[in-house]
Short mmCIF file of C-alpha atoms and ligand atoms in Angstrom, two decimals:
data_model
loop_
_atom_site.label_atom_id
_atom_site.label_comp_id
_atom_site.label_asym_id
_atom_site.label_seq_id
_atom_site.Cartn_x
_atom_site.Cartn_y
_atom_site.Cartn_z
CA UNK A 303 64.92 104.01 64.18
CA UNK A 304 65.33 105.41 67.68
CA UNK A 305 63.20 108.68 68.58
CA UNK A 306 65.13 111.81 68.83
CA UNK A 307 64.68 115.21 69.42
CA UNK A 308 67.35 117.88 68.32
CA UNK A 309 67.66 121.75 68.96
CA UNK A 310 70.21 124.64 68.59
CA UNK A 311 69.35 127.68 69.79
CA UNK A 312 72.32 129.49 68.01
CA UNK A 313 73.00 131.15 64.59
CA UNK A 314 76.40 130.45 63.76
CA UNK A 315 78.35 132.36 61.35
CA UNK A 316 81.54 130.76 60.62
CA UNK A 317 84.90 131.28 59.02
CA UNK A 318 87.30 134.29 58.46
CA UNK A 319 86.06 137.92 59.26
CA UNK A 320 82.42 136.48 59.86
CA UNK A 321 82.43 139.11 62.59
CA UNK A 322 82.87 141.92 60.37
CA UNK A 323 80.81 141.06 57.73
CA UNK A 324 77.86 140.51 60.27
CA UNK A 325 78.29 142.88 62.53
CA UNK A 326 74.75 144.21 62.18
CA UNK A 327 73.45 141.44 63.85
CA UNK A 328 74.97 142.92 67.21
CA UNK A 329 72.32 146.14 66.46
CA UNK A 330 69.71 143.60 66.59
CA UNK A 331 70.90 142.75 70.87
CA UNK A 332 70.17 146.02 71.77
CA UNK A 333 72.37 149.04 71.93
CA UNK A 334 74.32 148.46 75.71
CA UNK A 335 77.09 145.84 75.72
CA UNK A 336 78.63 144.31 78.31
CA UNK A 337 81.73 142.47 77.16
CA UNK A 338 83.04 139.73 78.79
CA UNK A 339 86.58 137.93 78.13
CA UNK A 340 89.83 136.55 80.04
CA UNK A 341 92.95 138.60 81.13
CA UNK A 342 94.67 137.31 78.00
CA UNK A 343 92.53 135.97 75.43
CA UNK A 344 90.25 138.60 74.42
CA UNK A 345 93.10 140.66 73.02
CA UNK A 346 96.11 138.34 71.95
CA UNK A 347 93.15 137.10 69.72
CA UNK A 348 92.52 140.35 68.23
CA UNK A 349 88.92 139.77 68.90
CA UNK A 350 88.62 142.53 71.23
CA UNK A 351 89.84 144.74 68.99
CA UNK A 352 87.29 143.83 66.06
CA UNK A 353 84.20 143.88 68.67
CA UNK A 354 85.07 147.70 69.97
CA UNK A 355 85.64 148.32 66.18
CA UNK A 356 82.30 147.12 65.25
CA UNK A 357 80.54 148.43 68.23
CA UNK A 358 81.61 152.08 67.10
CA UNK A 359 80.80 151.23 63.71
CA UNK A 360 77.57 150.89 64.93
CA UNK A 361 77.32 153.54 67.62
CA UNK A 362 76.48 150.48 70.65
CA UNK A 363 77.94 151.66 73.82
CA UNK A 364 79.73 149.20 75.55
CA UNK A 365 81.50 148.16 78.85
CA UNK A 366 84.43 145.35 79.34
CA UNK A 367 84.91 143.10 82.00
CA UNK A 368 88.16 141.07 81.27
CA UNK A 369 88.89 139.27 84.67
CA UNK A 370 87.20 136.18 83.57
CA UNK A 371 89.32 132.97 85.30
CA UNK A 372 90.24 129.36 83.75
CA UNK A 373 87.67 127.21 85.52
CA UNK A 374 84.93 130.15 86.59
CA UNK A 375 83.80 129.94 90.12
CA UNK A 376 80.60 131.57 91.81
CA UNK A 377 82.47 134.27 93.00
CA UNK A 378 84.25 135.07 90.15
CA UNK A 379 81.15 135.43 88.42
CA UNK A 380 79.05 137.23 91.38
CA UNK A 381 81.97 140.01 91.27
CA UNK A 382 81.61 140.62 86.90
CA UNK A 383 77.68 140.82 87.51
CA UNK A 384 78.46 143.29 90.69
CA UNK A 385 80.11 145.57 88.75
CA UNK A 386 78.06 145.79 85.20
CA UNK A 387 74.84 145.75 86.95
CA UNK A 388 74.83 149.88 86.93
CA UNK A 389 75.29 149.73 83.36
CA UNK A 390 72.45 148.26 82.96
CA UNK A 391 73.37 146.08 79.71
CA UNK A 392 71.20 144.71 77.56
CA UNK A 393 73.19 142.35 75.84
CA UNK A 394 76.61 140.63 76.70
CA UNK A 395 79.26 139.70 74.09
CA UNK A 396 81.28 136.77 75.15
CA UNK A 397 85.31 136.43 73.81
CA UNK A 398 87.61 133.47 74.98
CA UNK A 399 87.79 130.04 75.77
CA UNK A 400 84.82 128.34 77.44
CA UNK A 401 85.54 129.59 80.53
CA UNK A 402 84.54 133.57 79.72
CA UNK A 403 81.77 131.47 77.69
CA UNK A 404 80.36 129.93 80.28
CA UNK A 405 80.64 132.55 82.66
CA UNK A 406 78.98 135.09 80.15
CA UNK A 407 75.97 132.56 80.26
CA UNK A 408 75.64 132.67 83.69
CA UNK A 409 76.17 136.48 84.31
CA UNK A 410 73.44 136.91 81.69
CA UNK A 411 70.58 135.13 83.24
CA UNK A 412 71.86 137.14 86.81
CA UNK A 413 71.78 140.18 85.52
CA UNK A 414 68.15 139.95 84.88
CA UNK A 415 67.01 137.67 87.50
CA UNK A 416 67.83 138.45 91.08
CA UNK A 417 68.82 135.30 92.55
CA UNK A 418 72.01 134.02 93.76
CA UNK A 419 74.21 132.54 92.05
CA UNK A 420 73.48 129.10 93.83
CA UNK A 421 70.37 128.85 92.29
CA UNK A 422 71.06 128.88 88.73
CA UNK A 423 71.82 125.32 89.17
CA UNK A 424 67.63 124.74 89.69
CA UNK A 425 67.50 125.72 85.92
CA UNK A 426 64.68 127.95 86.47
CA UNK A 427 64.89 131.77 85.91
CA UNK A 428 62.12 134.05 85.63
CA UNK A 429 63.46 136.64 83.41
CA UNK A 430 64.97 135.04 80.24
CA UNK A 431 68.74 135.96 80.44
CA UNK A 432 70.11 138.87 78.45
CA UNK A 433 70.83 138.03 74.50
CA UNK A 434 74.65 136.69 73.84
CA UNK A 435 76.82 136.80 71.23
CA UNK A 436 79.95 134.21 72.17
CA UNK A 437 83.44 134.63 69.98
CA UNK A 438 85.13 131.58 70.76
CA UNK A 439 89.56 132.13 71.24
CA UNK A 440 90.24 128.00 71.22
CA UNK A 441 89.20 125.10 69.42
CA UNK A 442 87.46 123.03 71.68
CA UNK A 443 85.03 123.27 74.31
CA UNK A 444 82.24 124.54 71.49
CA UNK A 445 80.48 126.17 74.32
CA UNK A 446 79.38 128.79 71.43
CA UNK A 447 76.73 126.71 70.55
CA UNK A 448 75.86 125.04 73.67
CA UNK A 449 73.47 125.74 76.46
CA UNK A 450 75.88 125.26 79.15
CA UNK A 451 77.44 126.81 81.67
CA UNK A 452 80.55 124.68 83.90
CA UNK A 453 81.04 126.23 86.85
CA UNK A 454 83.71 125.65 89.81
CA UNK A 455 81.52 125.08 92.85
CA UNK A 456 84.14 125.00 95.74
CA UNK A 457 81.31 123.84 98.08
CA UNK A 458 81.06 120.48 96.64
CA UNK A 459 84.95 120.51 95.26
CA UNK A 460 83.73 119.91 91.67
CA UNK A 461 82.68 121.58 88.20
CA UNK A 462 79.01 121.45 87.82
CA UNK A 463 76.99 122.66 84.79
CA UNK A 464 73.91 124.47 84.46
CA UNK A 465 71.80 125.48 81.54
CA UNK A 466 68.61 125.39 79.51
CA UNK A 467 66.91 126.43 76.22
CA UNK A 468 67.19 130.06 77.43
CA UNK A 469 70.94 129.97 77.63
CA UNK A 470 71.82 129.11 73.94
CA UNK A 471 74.31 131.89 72.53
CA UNK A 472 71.88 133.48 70.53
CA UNK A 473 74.64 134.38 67.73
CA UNK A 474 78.32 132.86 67.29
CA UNK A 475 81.14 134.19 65.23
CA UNK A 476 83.46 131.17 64.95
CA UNK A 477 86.71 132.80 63.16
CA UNK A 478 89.32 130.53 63.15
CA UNK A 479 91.62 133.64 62.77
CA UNK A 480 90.90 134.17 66.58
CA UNK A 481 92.70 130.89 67.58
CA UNK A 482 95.77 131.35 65.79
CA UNK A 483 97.29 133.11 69.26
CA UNK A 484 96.31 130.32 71.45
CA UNK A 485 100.04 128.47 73.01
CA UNK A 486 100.52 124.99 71.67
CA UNK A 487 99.57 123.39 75.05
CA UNK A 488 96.19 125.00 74.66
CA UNK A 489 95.33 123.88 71.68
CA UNK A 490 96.30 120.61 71.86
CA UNK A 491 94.13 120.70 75.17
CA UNK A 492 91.62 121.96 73.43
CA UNK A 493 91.45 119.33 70.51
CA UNK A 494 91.40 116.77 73.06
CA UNK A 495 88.55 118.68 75.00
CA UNK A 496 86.82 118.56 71.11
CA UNK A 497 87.78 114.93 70.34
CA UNK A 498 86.28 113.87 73.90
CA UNK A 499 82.92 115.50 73.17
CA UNK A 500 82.43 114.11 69.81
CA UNK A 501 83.18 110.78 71.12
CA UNK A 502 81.25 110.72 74.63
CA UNK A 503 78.71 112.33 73.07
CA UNK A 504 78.33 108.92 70.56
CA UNK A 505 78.90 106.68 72.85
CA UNK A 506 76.39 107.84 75.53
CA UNK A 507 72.91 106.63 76.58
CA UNK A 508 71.72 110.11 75.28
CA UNK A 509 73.04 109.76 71.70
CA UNK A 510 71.12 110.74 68.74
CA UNK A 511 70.97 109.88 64.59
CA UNK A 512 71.35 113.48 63.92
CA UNK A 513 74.16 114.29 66.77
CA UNK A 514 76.33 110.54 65.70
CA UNK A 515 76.48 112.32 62.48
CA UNK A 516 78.22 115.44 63.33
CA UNK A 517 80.06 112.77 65.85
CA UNK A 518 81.35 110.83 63.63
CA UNK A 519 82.38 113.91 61.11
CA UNK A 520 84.17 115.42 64.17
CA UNK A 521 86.18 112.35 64.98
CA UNK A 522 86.96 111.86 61.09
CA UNK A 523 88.29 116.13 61.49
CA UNK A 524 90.22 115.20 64.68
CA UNK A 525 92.20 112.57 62.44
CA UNK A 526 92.85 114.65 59.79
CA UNK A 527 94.61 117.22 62.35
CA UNK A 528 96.65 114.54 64.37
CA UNK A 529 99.95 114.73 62.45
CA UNK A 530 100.21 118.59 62.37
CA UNK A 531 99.01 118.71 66.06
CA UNK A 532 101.47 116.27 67.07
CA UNK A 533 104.46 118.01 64.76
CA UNK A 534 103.02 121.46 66.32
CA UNK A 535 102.45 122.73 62.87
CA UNK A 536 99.35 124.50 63.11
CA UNK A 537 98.45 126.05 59.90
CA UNK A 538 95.53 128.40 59.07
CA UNK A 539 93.84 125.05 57.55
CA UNK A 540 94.48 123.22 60.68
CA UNK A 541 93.11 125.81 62.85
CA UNK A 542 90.40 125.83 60.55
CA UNK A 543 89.14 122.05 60.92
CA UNK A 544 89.79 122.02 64.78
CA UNK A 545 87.31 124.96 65.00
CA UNK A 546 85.08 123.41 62.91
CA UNK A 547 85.15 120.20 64.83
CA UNK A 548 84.97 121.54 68.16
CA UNK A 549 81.76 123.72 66.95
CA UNK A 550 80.43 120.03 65.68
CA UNK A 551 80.80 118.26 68.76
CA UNK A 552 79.36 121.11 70.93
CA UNK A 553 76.39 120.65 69.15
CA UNK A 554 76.48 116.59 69.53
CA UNK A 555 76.67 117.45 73.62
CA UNK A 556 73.79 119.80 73.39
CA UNK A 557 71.86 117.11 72.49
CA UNK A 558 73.57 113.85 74.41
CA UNK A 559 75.98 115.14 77.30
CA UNK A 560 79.17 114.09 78.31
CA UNK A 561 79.78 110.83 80.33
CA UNK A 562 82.50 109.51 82.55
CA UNK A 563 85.81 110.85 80.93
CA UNK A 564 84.25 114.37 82.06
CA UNK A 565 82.44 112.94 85.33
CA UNK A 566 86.02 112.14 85.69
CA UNK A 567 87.89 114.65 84.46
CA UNK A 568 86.38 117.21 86.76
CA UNK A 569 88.31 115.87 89.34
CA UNK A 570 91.39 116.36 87.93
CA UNK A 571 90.97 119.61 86.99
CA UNK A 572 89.62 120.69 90.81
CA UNK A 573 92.41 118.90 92.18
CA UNK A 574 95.56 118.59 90.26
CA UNK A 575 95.15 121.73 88.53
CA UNK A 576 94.91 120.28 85.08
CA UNK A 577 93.64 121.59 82.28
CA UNK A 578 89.74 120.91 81.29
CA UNK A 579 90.47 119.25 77.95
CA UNK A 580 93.83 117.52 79.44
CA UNK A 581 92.02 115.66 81.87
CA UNK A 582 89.60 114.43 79.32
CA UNK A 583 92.45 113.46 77.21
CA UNK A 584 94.71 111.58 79.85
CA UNK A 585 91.30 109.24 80.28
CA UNK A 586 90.34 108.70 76.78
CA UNK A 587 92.42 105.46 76.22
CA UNK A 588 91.21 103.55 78.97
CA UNK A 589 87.74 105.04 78.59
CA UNK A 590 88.06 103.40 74.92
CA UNK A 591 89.04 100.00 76.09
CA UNK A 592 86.79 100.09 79.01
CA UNK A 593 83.52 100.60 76.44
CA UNK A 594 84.71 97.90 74.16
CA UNK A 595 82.98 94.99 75.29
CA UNK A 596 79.84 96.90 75.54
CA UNK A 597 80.11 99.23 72.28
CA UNK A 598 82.61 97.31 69.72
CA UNK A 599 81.10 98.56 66.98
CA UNK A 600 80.95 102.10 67.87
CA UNK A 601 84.33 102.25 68.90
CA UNK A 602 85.55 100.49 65.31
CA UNK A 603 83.66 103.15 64.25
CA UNK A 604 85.80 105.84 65.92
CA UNK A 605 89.01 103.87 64.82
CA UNK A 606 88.24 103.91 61.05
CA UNK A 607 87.41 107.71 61.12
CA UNK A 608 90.69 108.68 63.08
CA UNK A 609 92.00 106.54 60.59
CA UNK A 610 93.46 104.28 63.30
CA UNK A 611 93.85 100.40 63.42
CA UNK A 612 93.59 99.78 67.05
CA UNK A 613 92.75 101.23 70.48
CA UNK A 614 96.70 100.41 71.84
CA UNK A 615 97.77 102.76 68.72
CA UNK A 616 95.25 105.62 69.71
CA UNK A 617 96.56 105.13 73.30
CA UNK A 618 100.58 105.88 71.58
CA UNK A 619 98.86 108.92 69.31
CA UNK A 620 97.65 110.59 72.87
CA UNK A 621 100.85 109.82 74.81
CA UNK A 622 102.56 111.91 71.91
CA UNK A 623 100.03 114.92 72.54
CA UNK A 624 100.31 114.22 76.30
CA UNK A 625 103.89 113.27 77.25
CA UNK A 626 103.33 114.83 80.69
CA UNK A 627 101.43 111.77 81.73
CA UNK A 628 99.15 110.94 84.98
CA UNK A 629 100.16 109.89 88.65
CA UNK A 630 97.47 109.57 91.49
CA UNK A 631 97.73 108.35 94.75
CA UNK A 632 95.70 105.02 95.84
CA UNK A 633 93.47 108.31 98.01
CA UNK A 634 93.21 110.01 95.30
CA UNK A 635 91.43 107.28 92.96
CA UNK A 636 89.20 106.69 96.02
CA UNK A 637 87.81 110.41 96.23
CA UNK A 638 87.57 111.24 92.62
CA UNK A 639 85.60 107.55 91.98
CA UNK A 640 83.53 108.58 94.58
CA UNK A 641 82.78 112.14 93.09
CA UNK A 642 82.59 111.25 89.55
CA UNK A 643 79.28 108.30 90.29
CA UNK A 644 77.51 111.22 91.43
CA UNK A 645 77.80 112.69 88.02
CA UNK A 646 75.00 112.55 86.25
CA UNK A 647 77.13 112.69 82.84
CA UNK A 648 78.63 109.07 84.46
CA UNK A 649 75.44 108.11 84.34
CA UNK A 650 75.09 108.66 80.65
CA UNK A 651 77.64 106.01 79.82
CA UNK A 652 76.28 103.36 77.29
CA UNK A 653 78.03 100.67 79.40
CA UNK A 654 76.64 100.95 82.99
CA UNK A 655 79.87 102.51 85.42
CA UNK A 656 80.32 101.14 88.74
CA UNK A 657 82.55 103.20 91.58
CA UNK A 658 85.29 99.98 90.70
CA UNK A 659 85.40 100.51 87.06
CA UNK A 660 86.21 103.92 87.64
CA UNK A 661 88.95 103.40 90.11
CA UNK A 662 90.19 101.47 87.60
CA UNK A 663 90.28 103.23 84.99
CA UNK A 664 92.01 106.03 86.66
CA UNK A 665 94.40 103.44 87.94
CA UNK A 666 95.03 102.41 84.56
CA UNK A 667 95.17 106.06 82.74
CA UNK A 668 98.15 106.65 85.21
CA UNK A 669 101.67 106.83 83.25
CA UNK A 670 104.80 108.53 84.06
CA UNK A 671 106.07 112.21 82.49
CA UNK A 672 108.26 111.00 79.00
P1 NAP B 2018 89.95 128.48 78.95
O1 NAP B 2018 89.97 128.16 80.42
O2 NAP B 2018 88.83 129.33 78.47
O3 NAP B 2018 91.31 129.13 78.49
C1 NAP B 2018 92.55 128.50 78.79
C2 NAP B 2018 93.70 129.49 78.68
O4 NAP B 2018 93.94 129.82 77.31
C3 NAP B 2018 93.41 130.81 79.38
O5 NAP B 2018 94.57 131.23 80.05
C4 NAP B 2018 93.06 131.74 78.25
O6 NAP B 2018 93.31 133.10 78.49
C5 NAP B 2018 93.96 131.23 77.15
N1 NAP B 2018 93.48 131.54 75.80
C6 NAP B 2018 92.26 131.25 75.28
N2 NAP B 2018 92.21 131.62 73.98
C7 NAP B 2018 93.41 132.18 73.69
C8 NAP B 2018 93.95 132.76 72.52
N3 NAP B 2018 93.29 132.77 71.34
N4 NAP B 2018 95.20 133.28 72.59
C9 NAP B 2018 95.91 133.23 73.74
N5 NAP B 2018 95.44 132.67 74.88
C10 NAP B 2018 94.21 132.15 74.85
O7 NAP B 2018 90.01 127.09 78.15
P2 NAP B 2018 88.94 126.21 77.40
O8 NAP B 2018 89.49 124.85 77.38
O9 NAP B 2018 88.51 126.84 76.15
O10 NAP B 2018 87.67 126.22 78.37
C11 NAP B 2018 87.61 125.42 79.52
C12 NAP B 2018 86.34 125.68 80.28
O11 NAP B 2018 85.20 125.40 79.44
C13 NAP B 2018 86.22 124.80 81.50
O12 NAP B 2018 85.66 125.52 82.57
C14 NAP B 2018 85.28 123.70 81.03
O13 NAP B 2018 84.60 123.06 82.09
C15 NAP B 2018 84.36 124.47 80.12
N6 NAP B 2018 83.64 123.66 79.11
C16 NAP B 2018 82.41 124.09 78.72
C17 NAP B 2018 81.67 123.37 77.81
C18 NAP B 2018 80.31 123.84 77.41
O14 NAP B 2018 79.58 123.15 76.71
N7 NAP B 2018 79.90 125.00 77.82
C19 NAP B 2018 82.19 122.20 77.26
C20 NAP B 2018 83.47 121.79 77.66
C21 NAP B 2018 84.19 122.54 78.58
P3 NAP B 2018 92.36 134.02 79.45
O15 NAP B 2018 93.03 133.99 80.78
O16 NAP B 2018 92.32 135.34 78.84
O17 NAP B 2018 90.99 133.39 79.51
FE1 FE B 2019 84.55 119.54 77.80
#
């Protein structure tokens, strides 16, 4: 059998009200929150709401900071620990997609370490970061139980991740009740972000027994999903299994990474503005057919959980979810092939990546808007 080694530093409570029935667990962070969510998401969820609730249950003082951005940058993040630094927190609760997740994680470890921003990238922080507790808003980037943090770094024109075995969430609520308010173009992102995970994360270098497990249960989830997803009837049920999937396959990348569909990917979110779990998607085809000759088995693997008889038909099953399509110029392939080798999740792929397979498979992900 191949060696592995597995760890989650979260406790996950899952399913409706798990939040209120637990709440006591926040008494255990300390008694100073700092809450951190989006403009939107914290309170279209209603998960706001439920956090202040509990916090008075409890008698935990609190502060918000609700100006988290889609794809976090340094600054964004400097500015949130600026102003609930004279608080003086001592725990943060995190609401929203993965990007006020991520950026909780990395306010966290700089409000108790000064260093700049910059340098959480070296992975090594004094002071372990303040306690989190993360309340995920979508289905998909399972960054509640994950150690890392993606951040925009405009310096290098890419998303680059940081994280360690201090930065686990040390408690998730995962209420699917939460993700009932996301628009239908964010949770079909979303999905896609969740299907990408569970399948990078089986068919990378990095892959473990345990993690190919939750992979594969993910991926047989994502199948179950497809027909109300692509009818955009998203029942409580529905909403249930994506959550639960997404959770899955964040902890299959805590223990094997991405590869190049988000080496990729990144590129398409810094540049064409799309969507973190869109990008992923508009690559997964190619990124299927590219790995075949290397990973057959595997992939028939993937096919007979999604319940799918080919790659071509998963290829028609995205362009339903997608219909926007992908256009580059030839420039355009150049740069982001050239970013994406650096990658060290491109690295991960089982089937060694070279800066021409990835022009080409971004040449061949391209399809006009239906
Ligand atoms: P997101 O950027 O967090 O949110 C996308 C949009 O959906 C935002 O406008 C957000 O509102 C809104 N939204 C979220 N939940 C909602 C709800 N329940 N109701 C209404 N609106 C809602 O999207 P995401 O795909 O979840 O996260 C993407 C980020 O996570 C990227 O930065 C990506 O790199 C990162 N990521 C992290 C990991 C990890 O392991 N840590 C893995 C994959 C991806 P607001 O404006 O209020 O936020
Ligand atoms: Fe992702």
């Amino acid at each position: 059998m191949k060696p592995f080694s597995f760890y989650l530093g979260t406790r996950v409570f899952f399913g409706r009200n798990c939040l209120q029935e637990n709440q006591e667990q926040l008494l255990k962070l300390g008694n100073k929150a700092l809450i951190v969510t989006g403009r939107t998401s914290g309170k279209s969820s209603g998960a706001l709401d439920d956090v202040i609730a509990s916090l008075n249950n409890q008698q935990i003082n609190y502060i918000i900071y609700d100006a988290i951005e889609n794809n976090p940058t340094l600054e964004n993040i400097k500015r949130a620990v600026g102003q609930a630094m004279p608080f003086q927190p001592q725990f943060v609760i995190a609401i929203g997609g993965g990007s006020p997740l991520d950026a909780a994680k990395a306010i966290a470890v700089l409000l108790t370490n000064e260093i700049d921003p910059l340098e959480l990238f070296q992975n090594q922080f004094s002071n372990p970061p303040l306690p989190i507790a993360a309340i995920p808003t979508t289905a998909g980037t399972g960054s509640e139980v994950t150690h890392y943090s993606i951040l925009t770094r405009k310096d290098l024109q890419t998303k680059m991740s940081f994280g360690n075995d201090m930065t686990f969430p040390r408690i998730a609520f995962v209420d699917p009740a939460y993700t009932a308010s996301m628009p239908y173009e964010v949770a079909v992102d979303t999905a896609l972000d969740a299907l990408s995970h569970a399948i990078e994360g089986y068919l990378s270098k990095r892959s473990t027994l345990v993690g190919d497990i939750l992979a594969l249960e993910a991926i047989k989830l994502f199948g179950e999903c497809v027909s109300f997803l692509q009818s955009r009837n998203l029942d409580y049920q529905t909403r249930e299994k994506l959550l639960y999937l997404s959770t899955l396959a964040g902890m299959v990348i805590t223990q094997s990474g991405t590869t190049l569909v988000h080496g990729l990917g990144y590129s398409l979110t810094y540049f064409k503005d799309l969507p973190h779990g869109r990008a992923n998607g508009l690559l997964l085809h190619e990124y299927l057919k590219y790995n075949y000759s290397h990973s057959a088995e595997k992939i028939n693997n993937i096919l007979k959980a999604l319940l799918i008889s080919d790659i071509d038909t998963f290829g028609q099953v995205i362009e339903v979810l997608l219909p926007n399509g992908l256009v580059l110029s030839d420039d355009e392939i150049e740069q982001f092939a050239n970013l994406a080798i650096t990658q060290k999740n491109t690295q991960s792929n089982l089937k060694p990546v070279s800066i021409e397979d990835l022009k080409q498979i971004l040449r061949d992900s391209q399809r006009p808007p239906k």
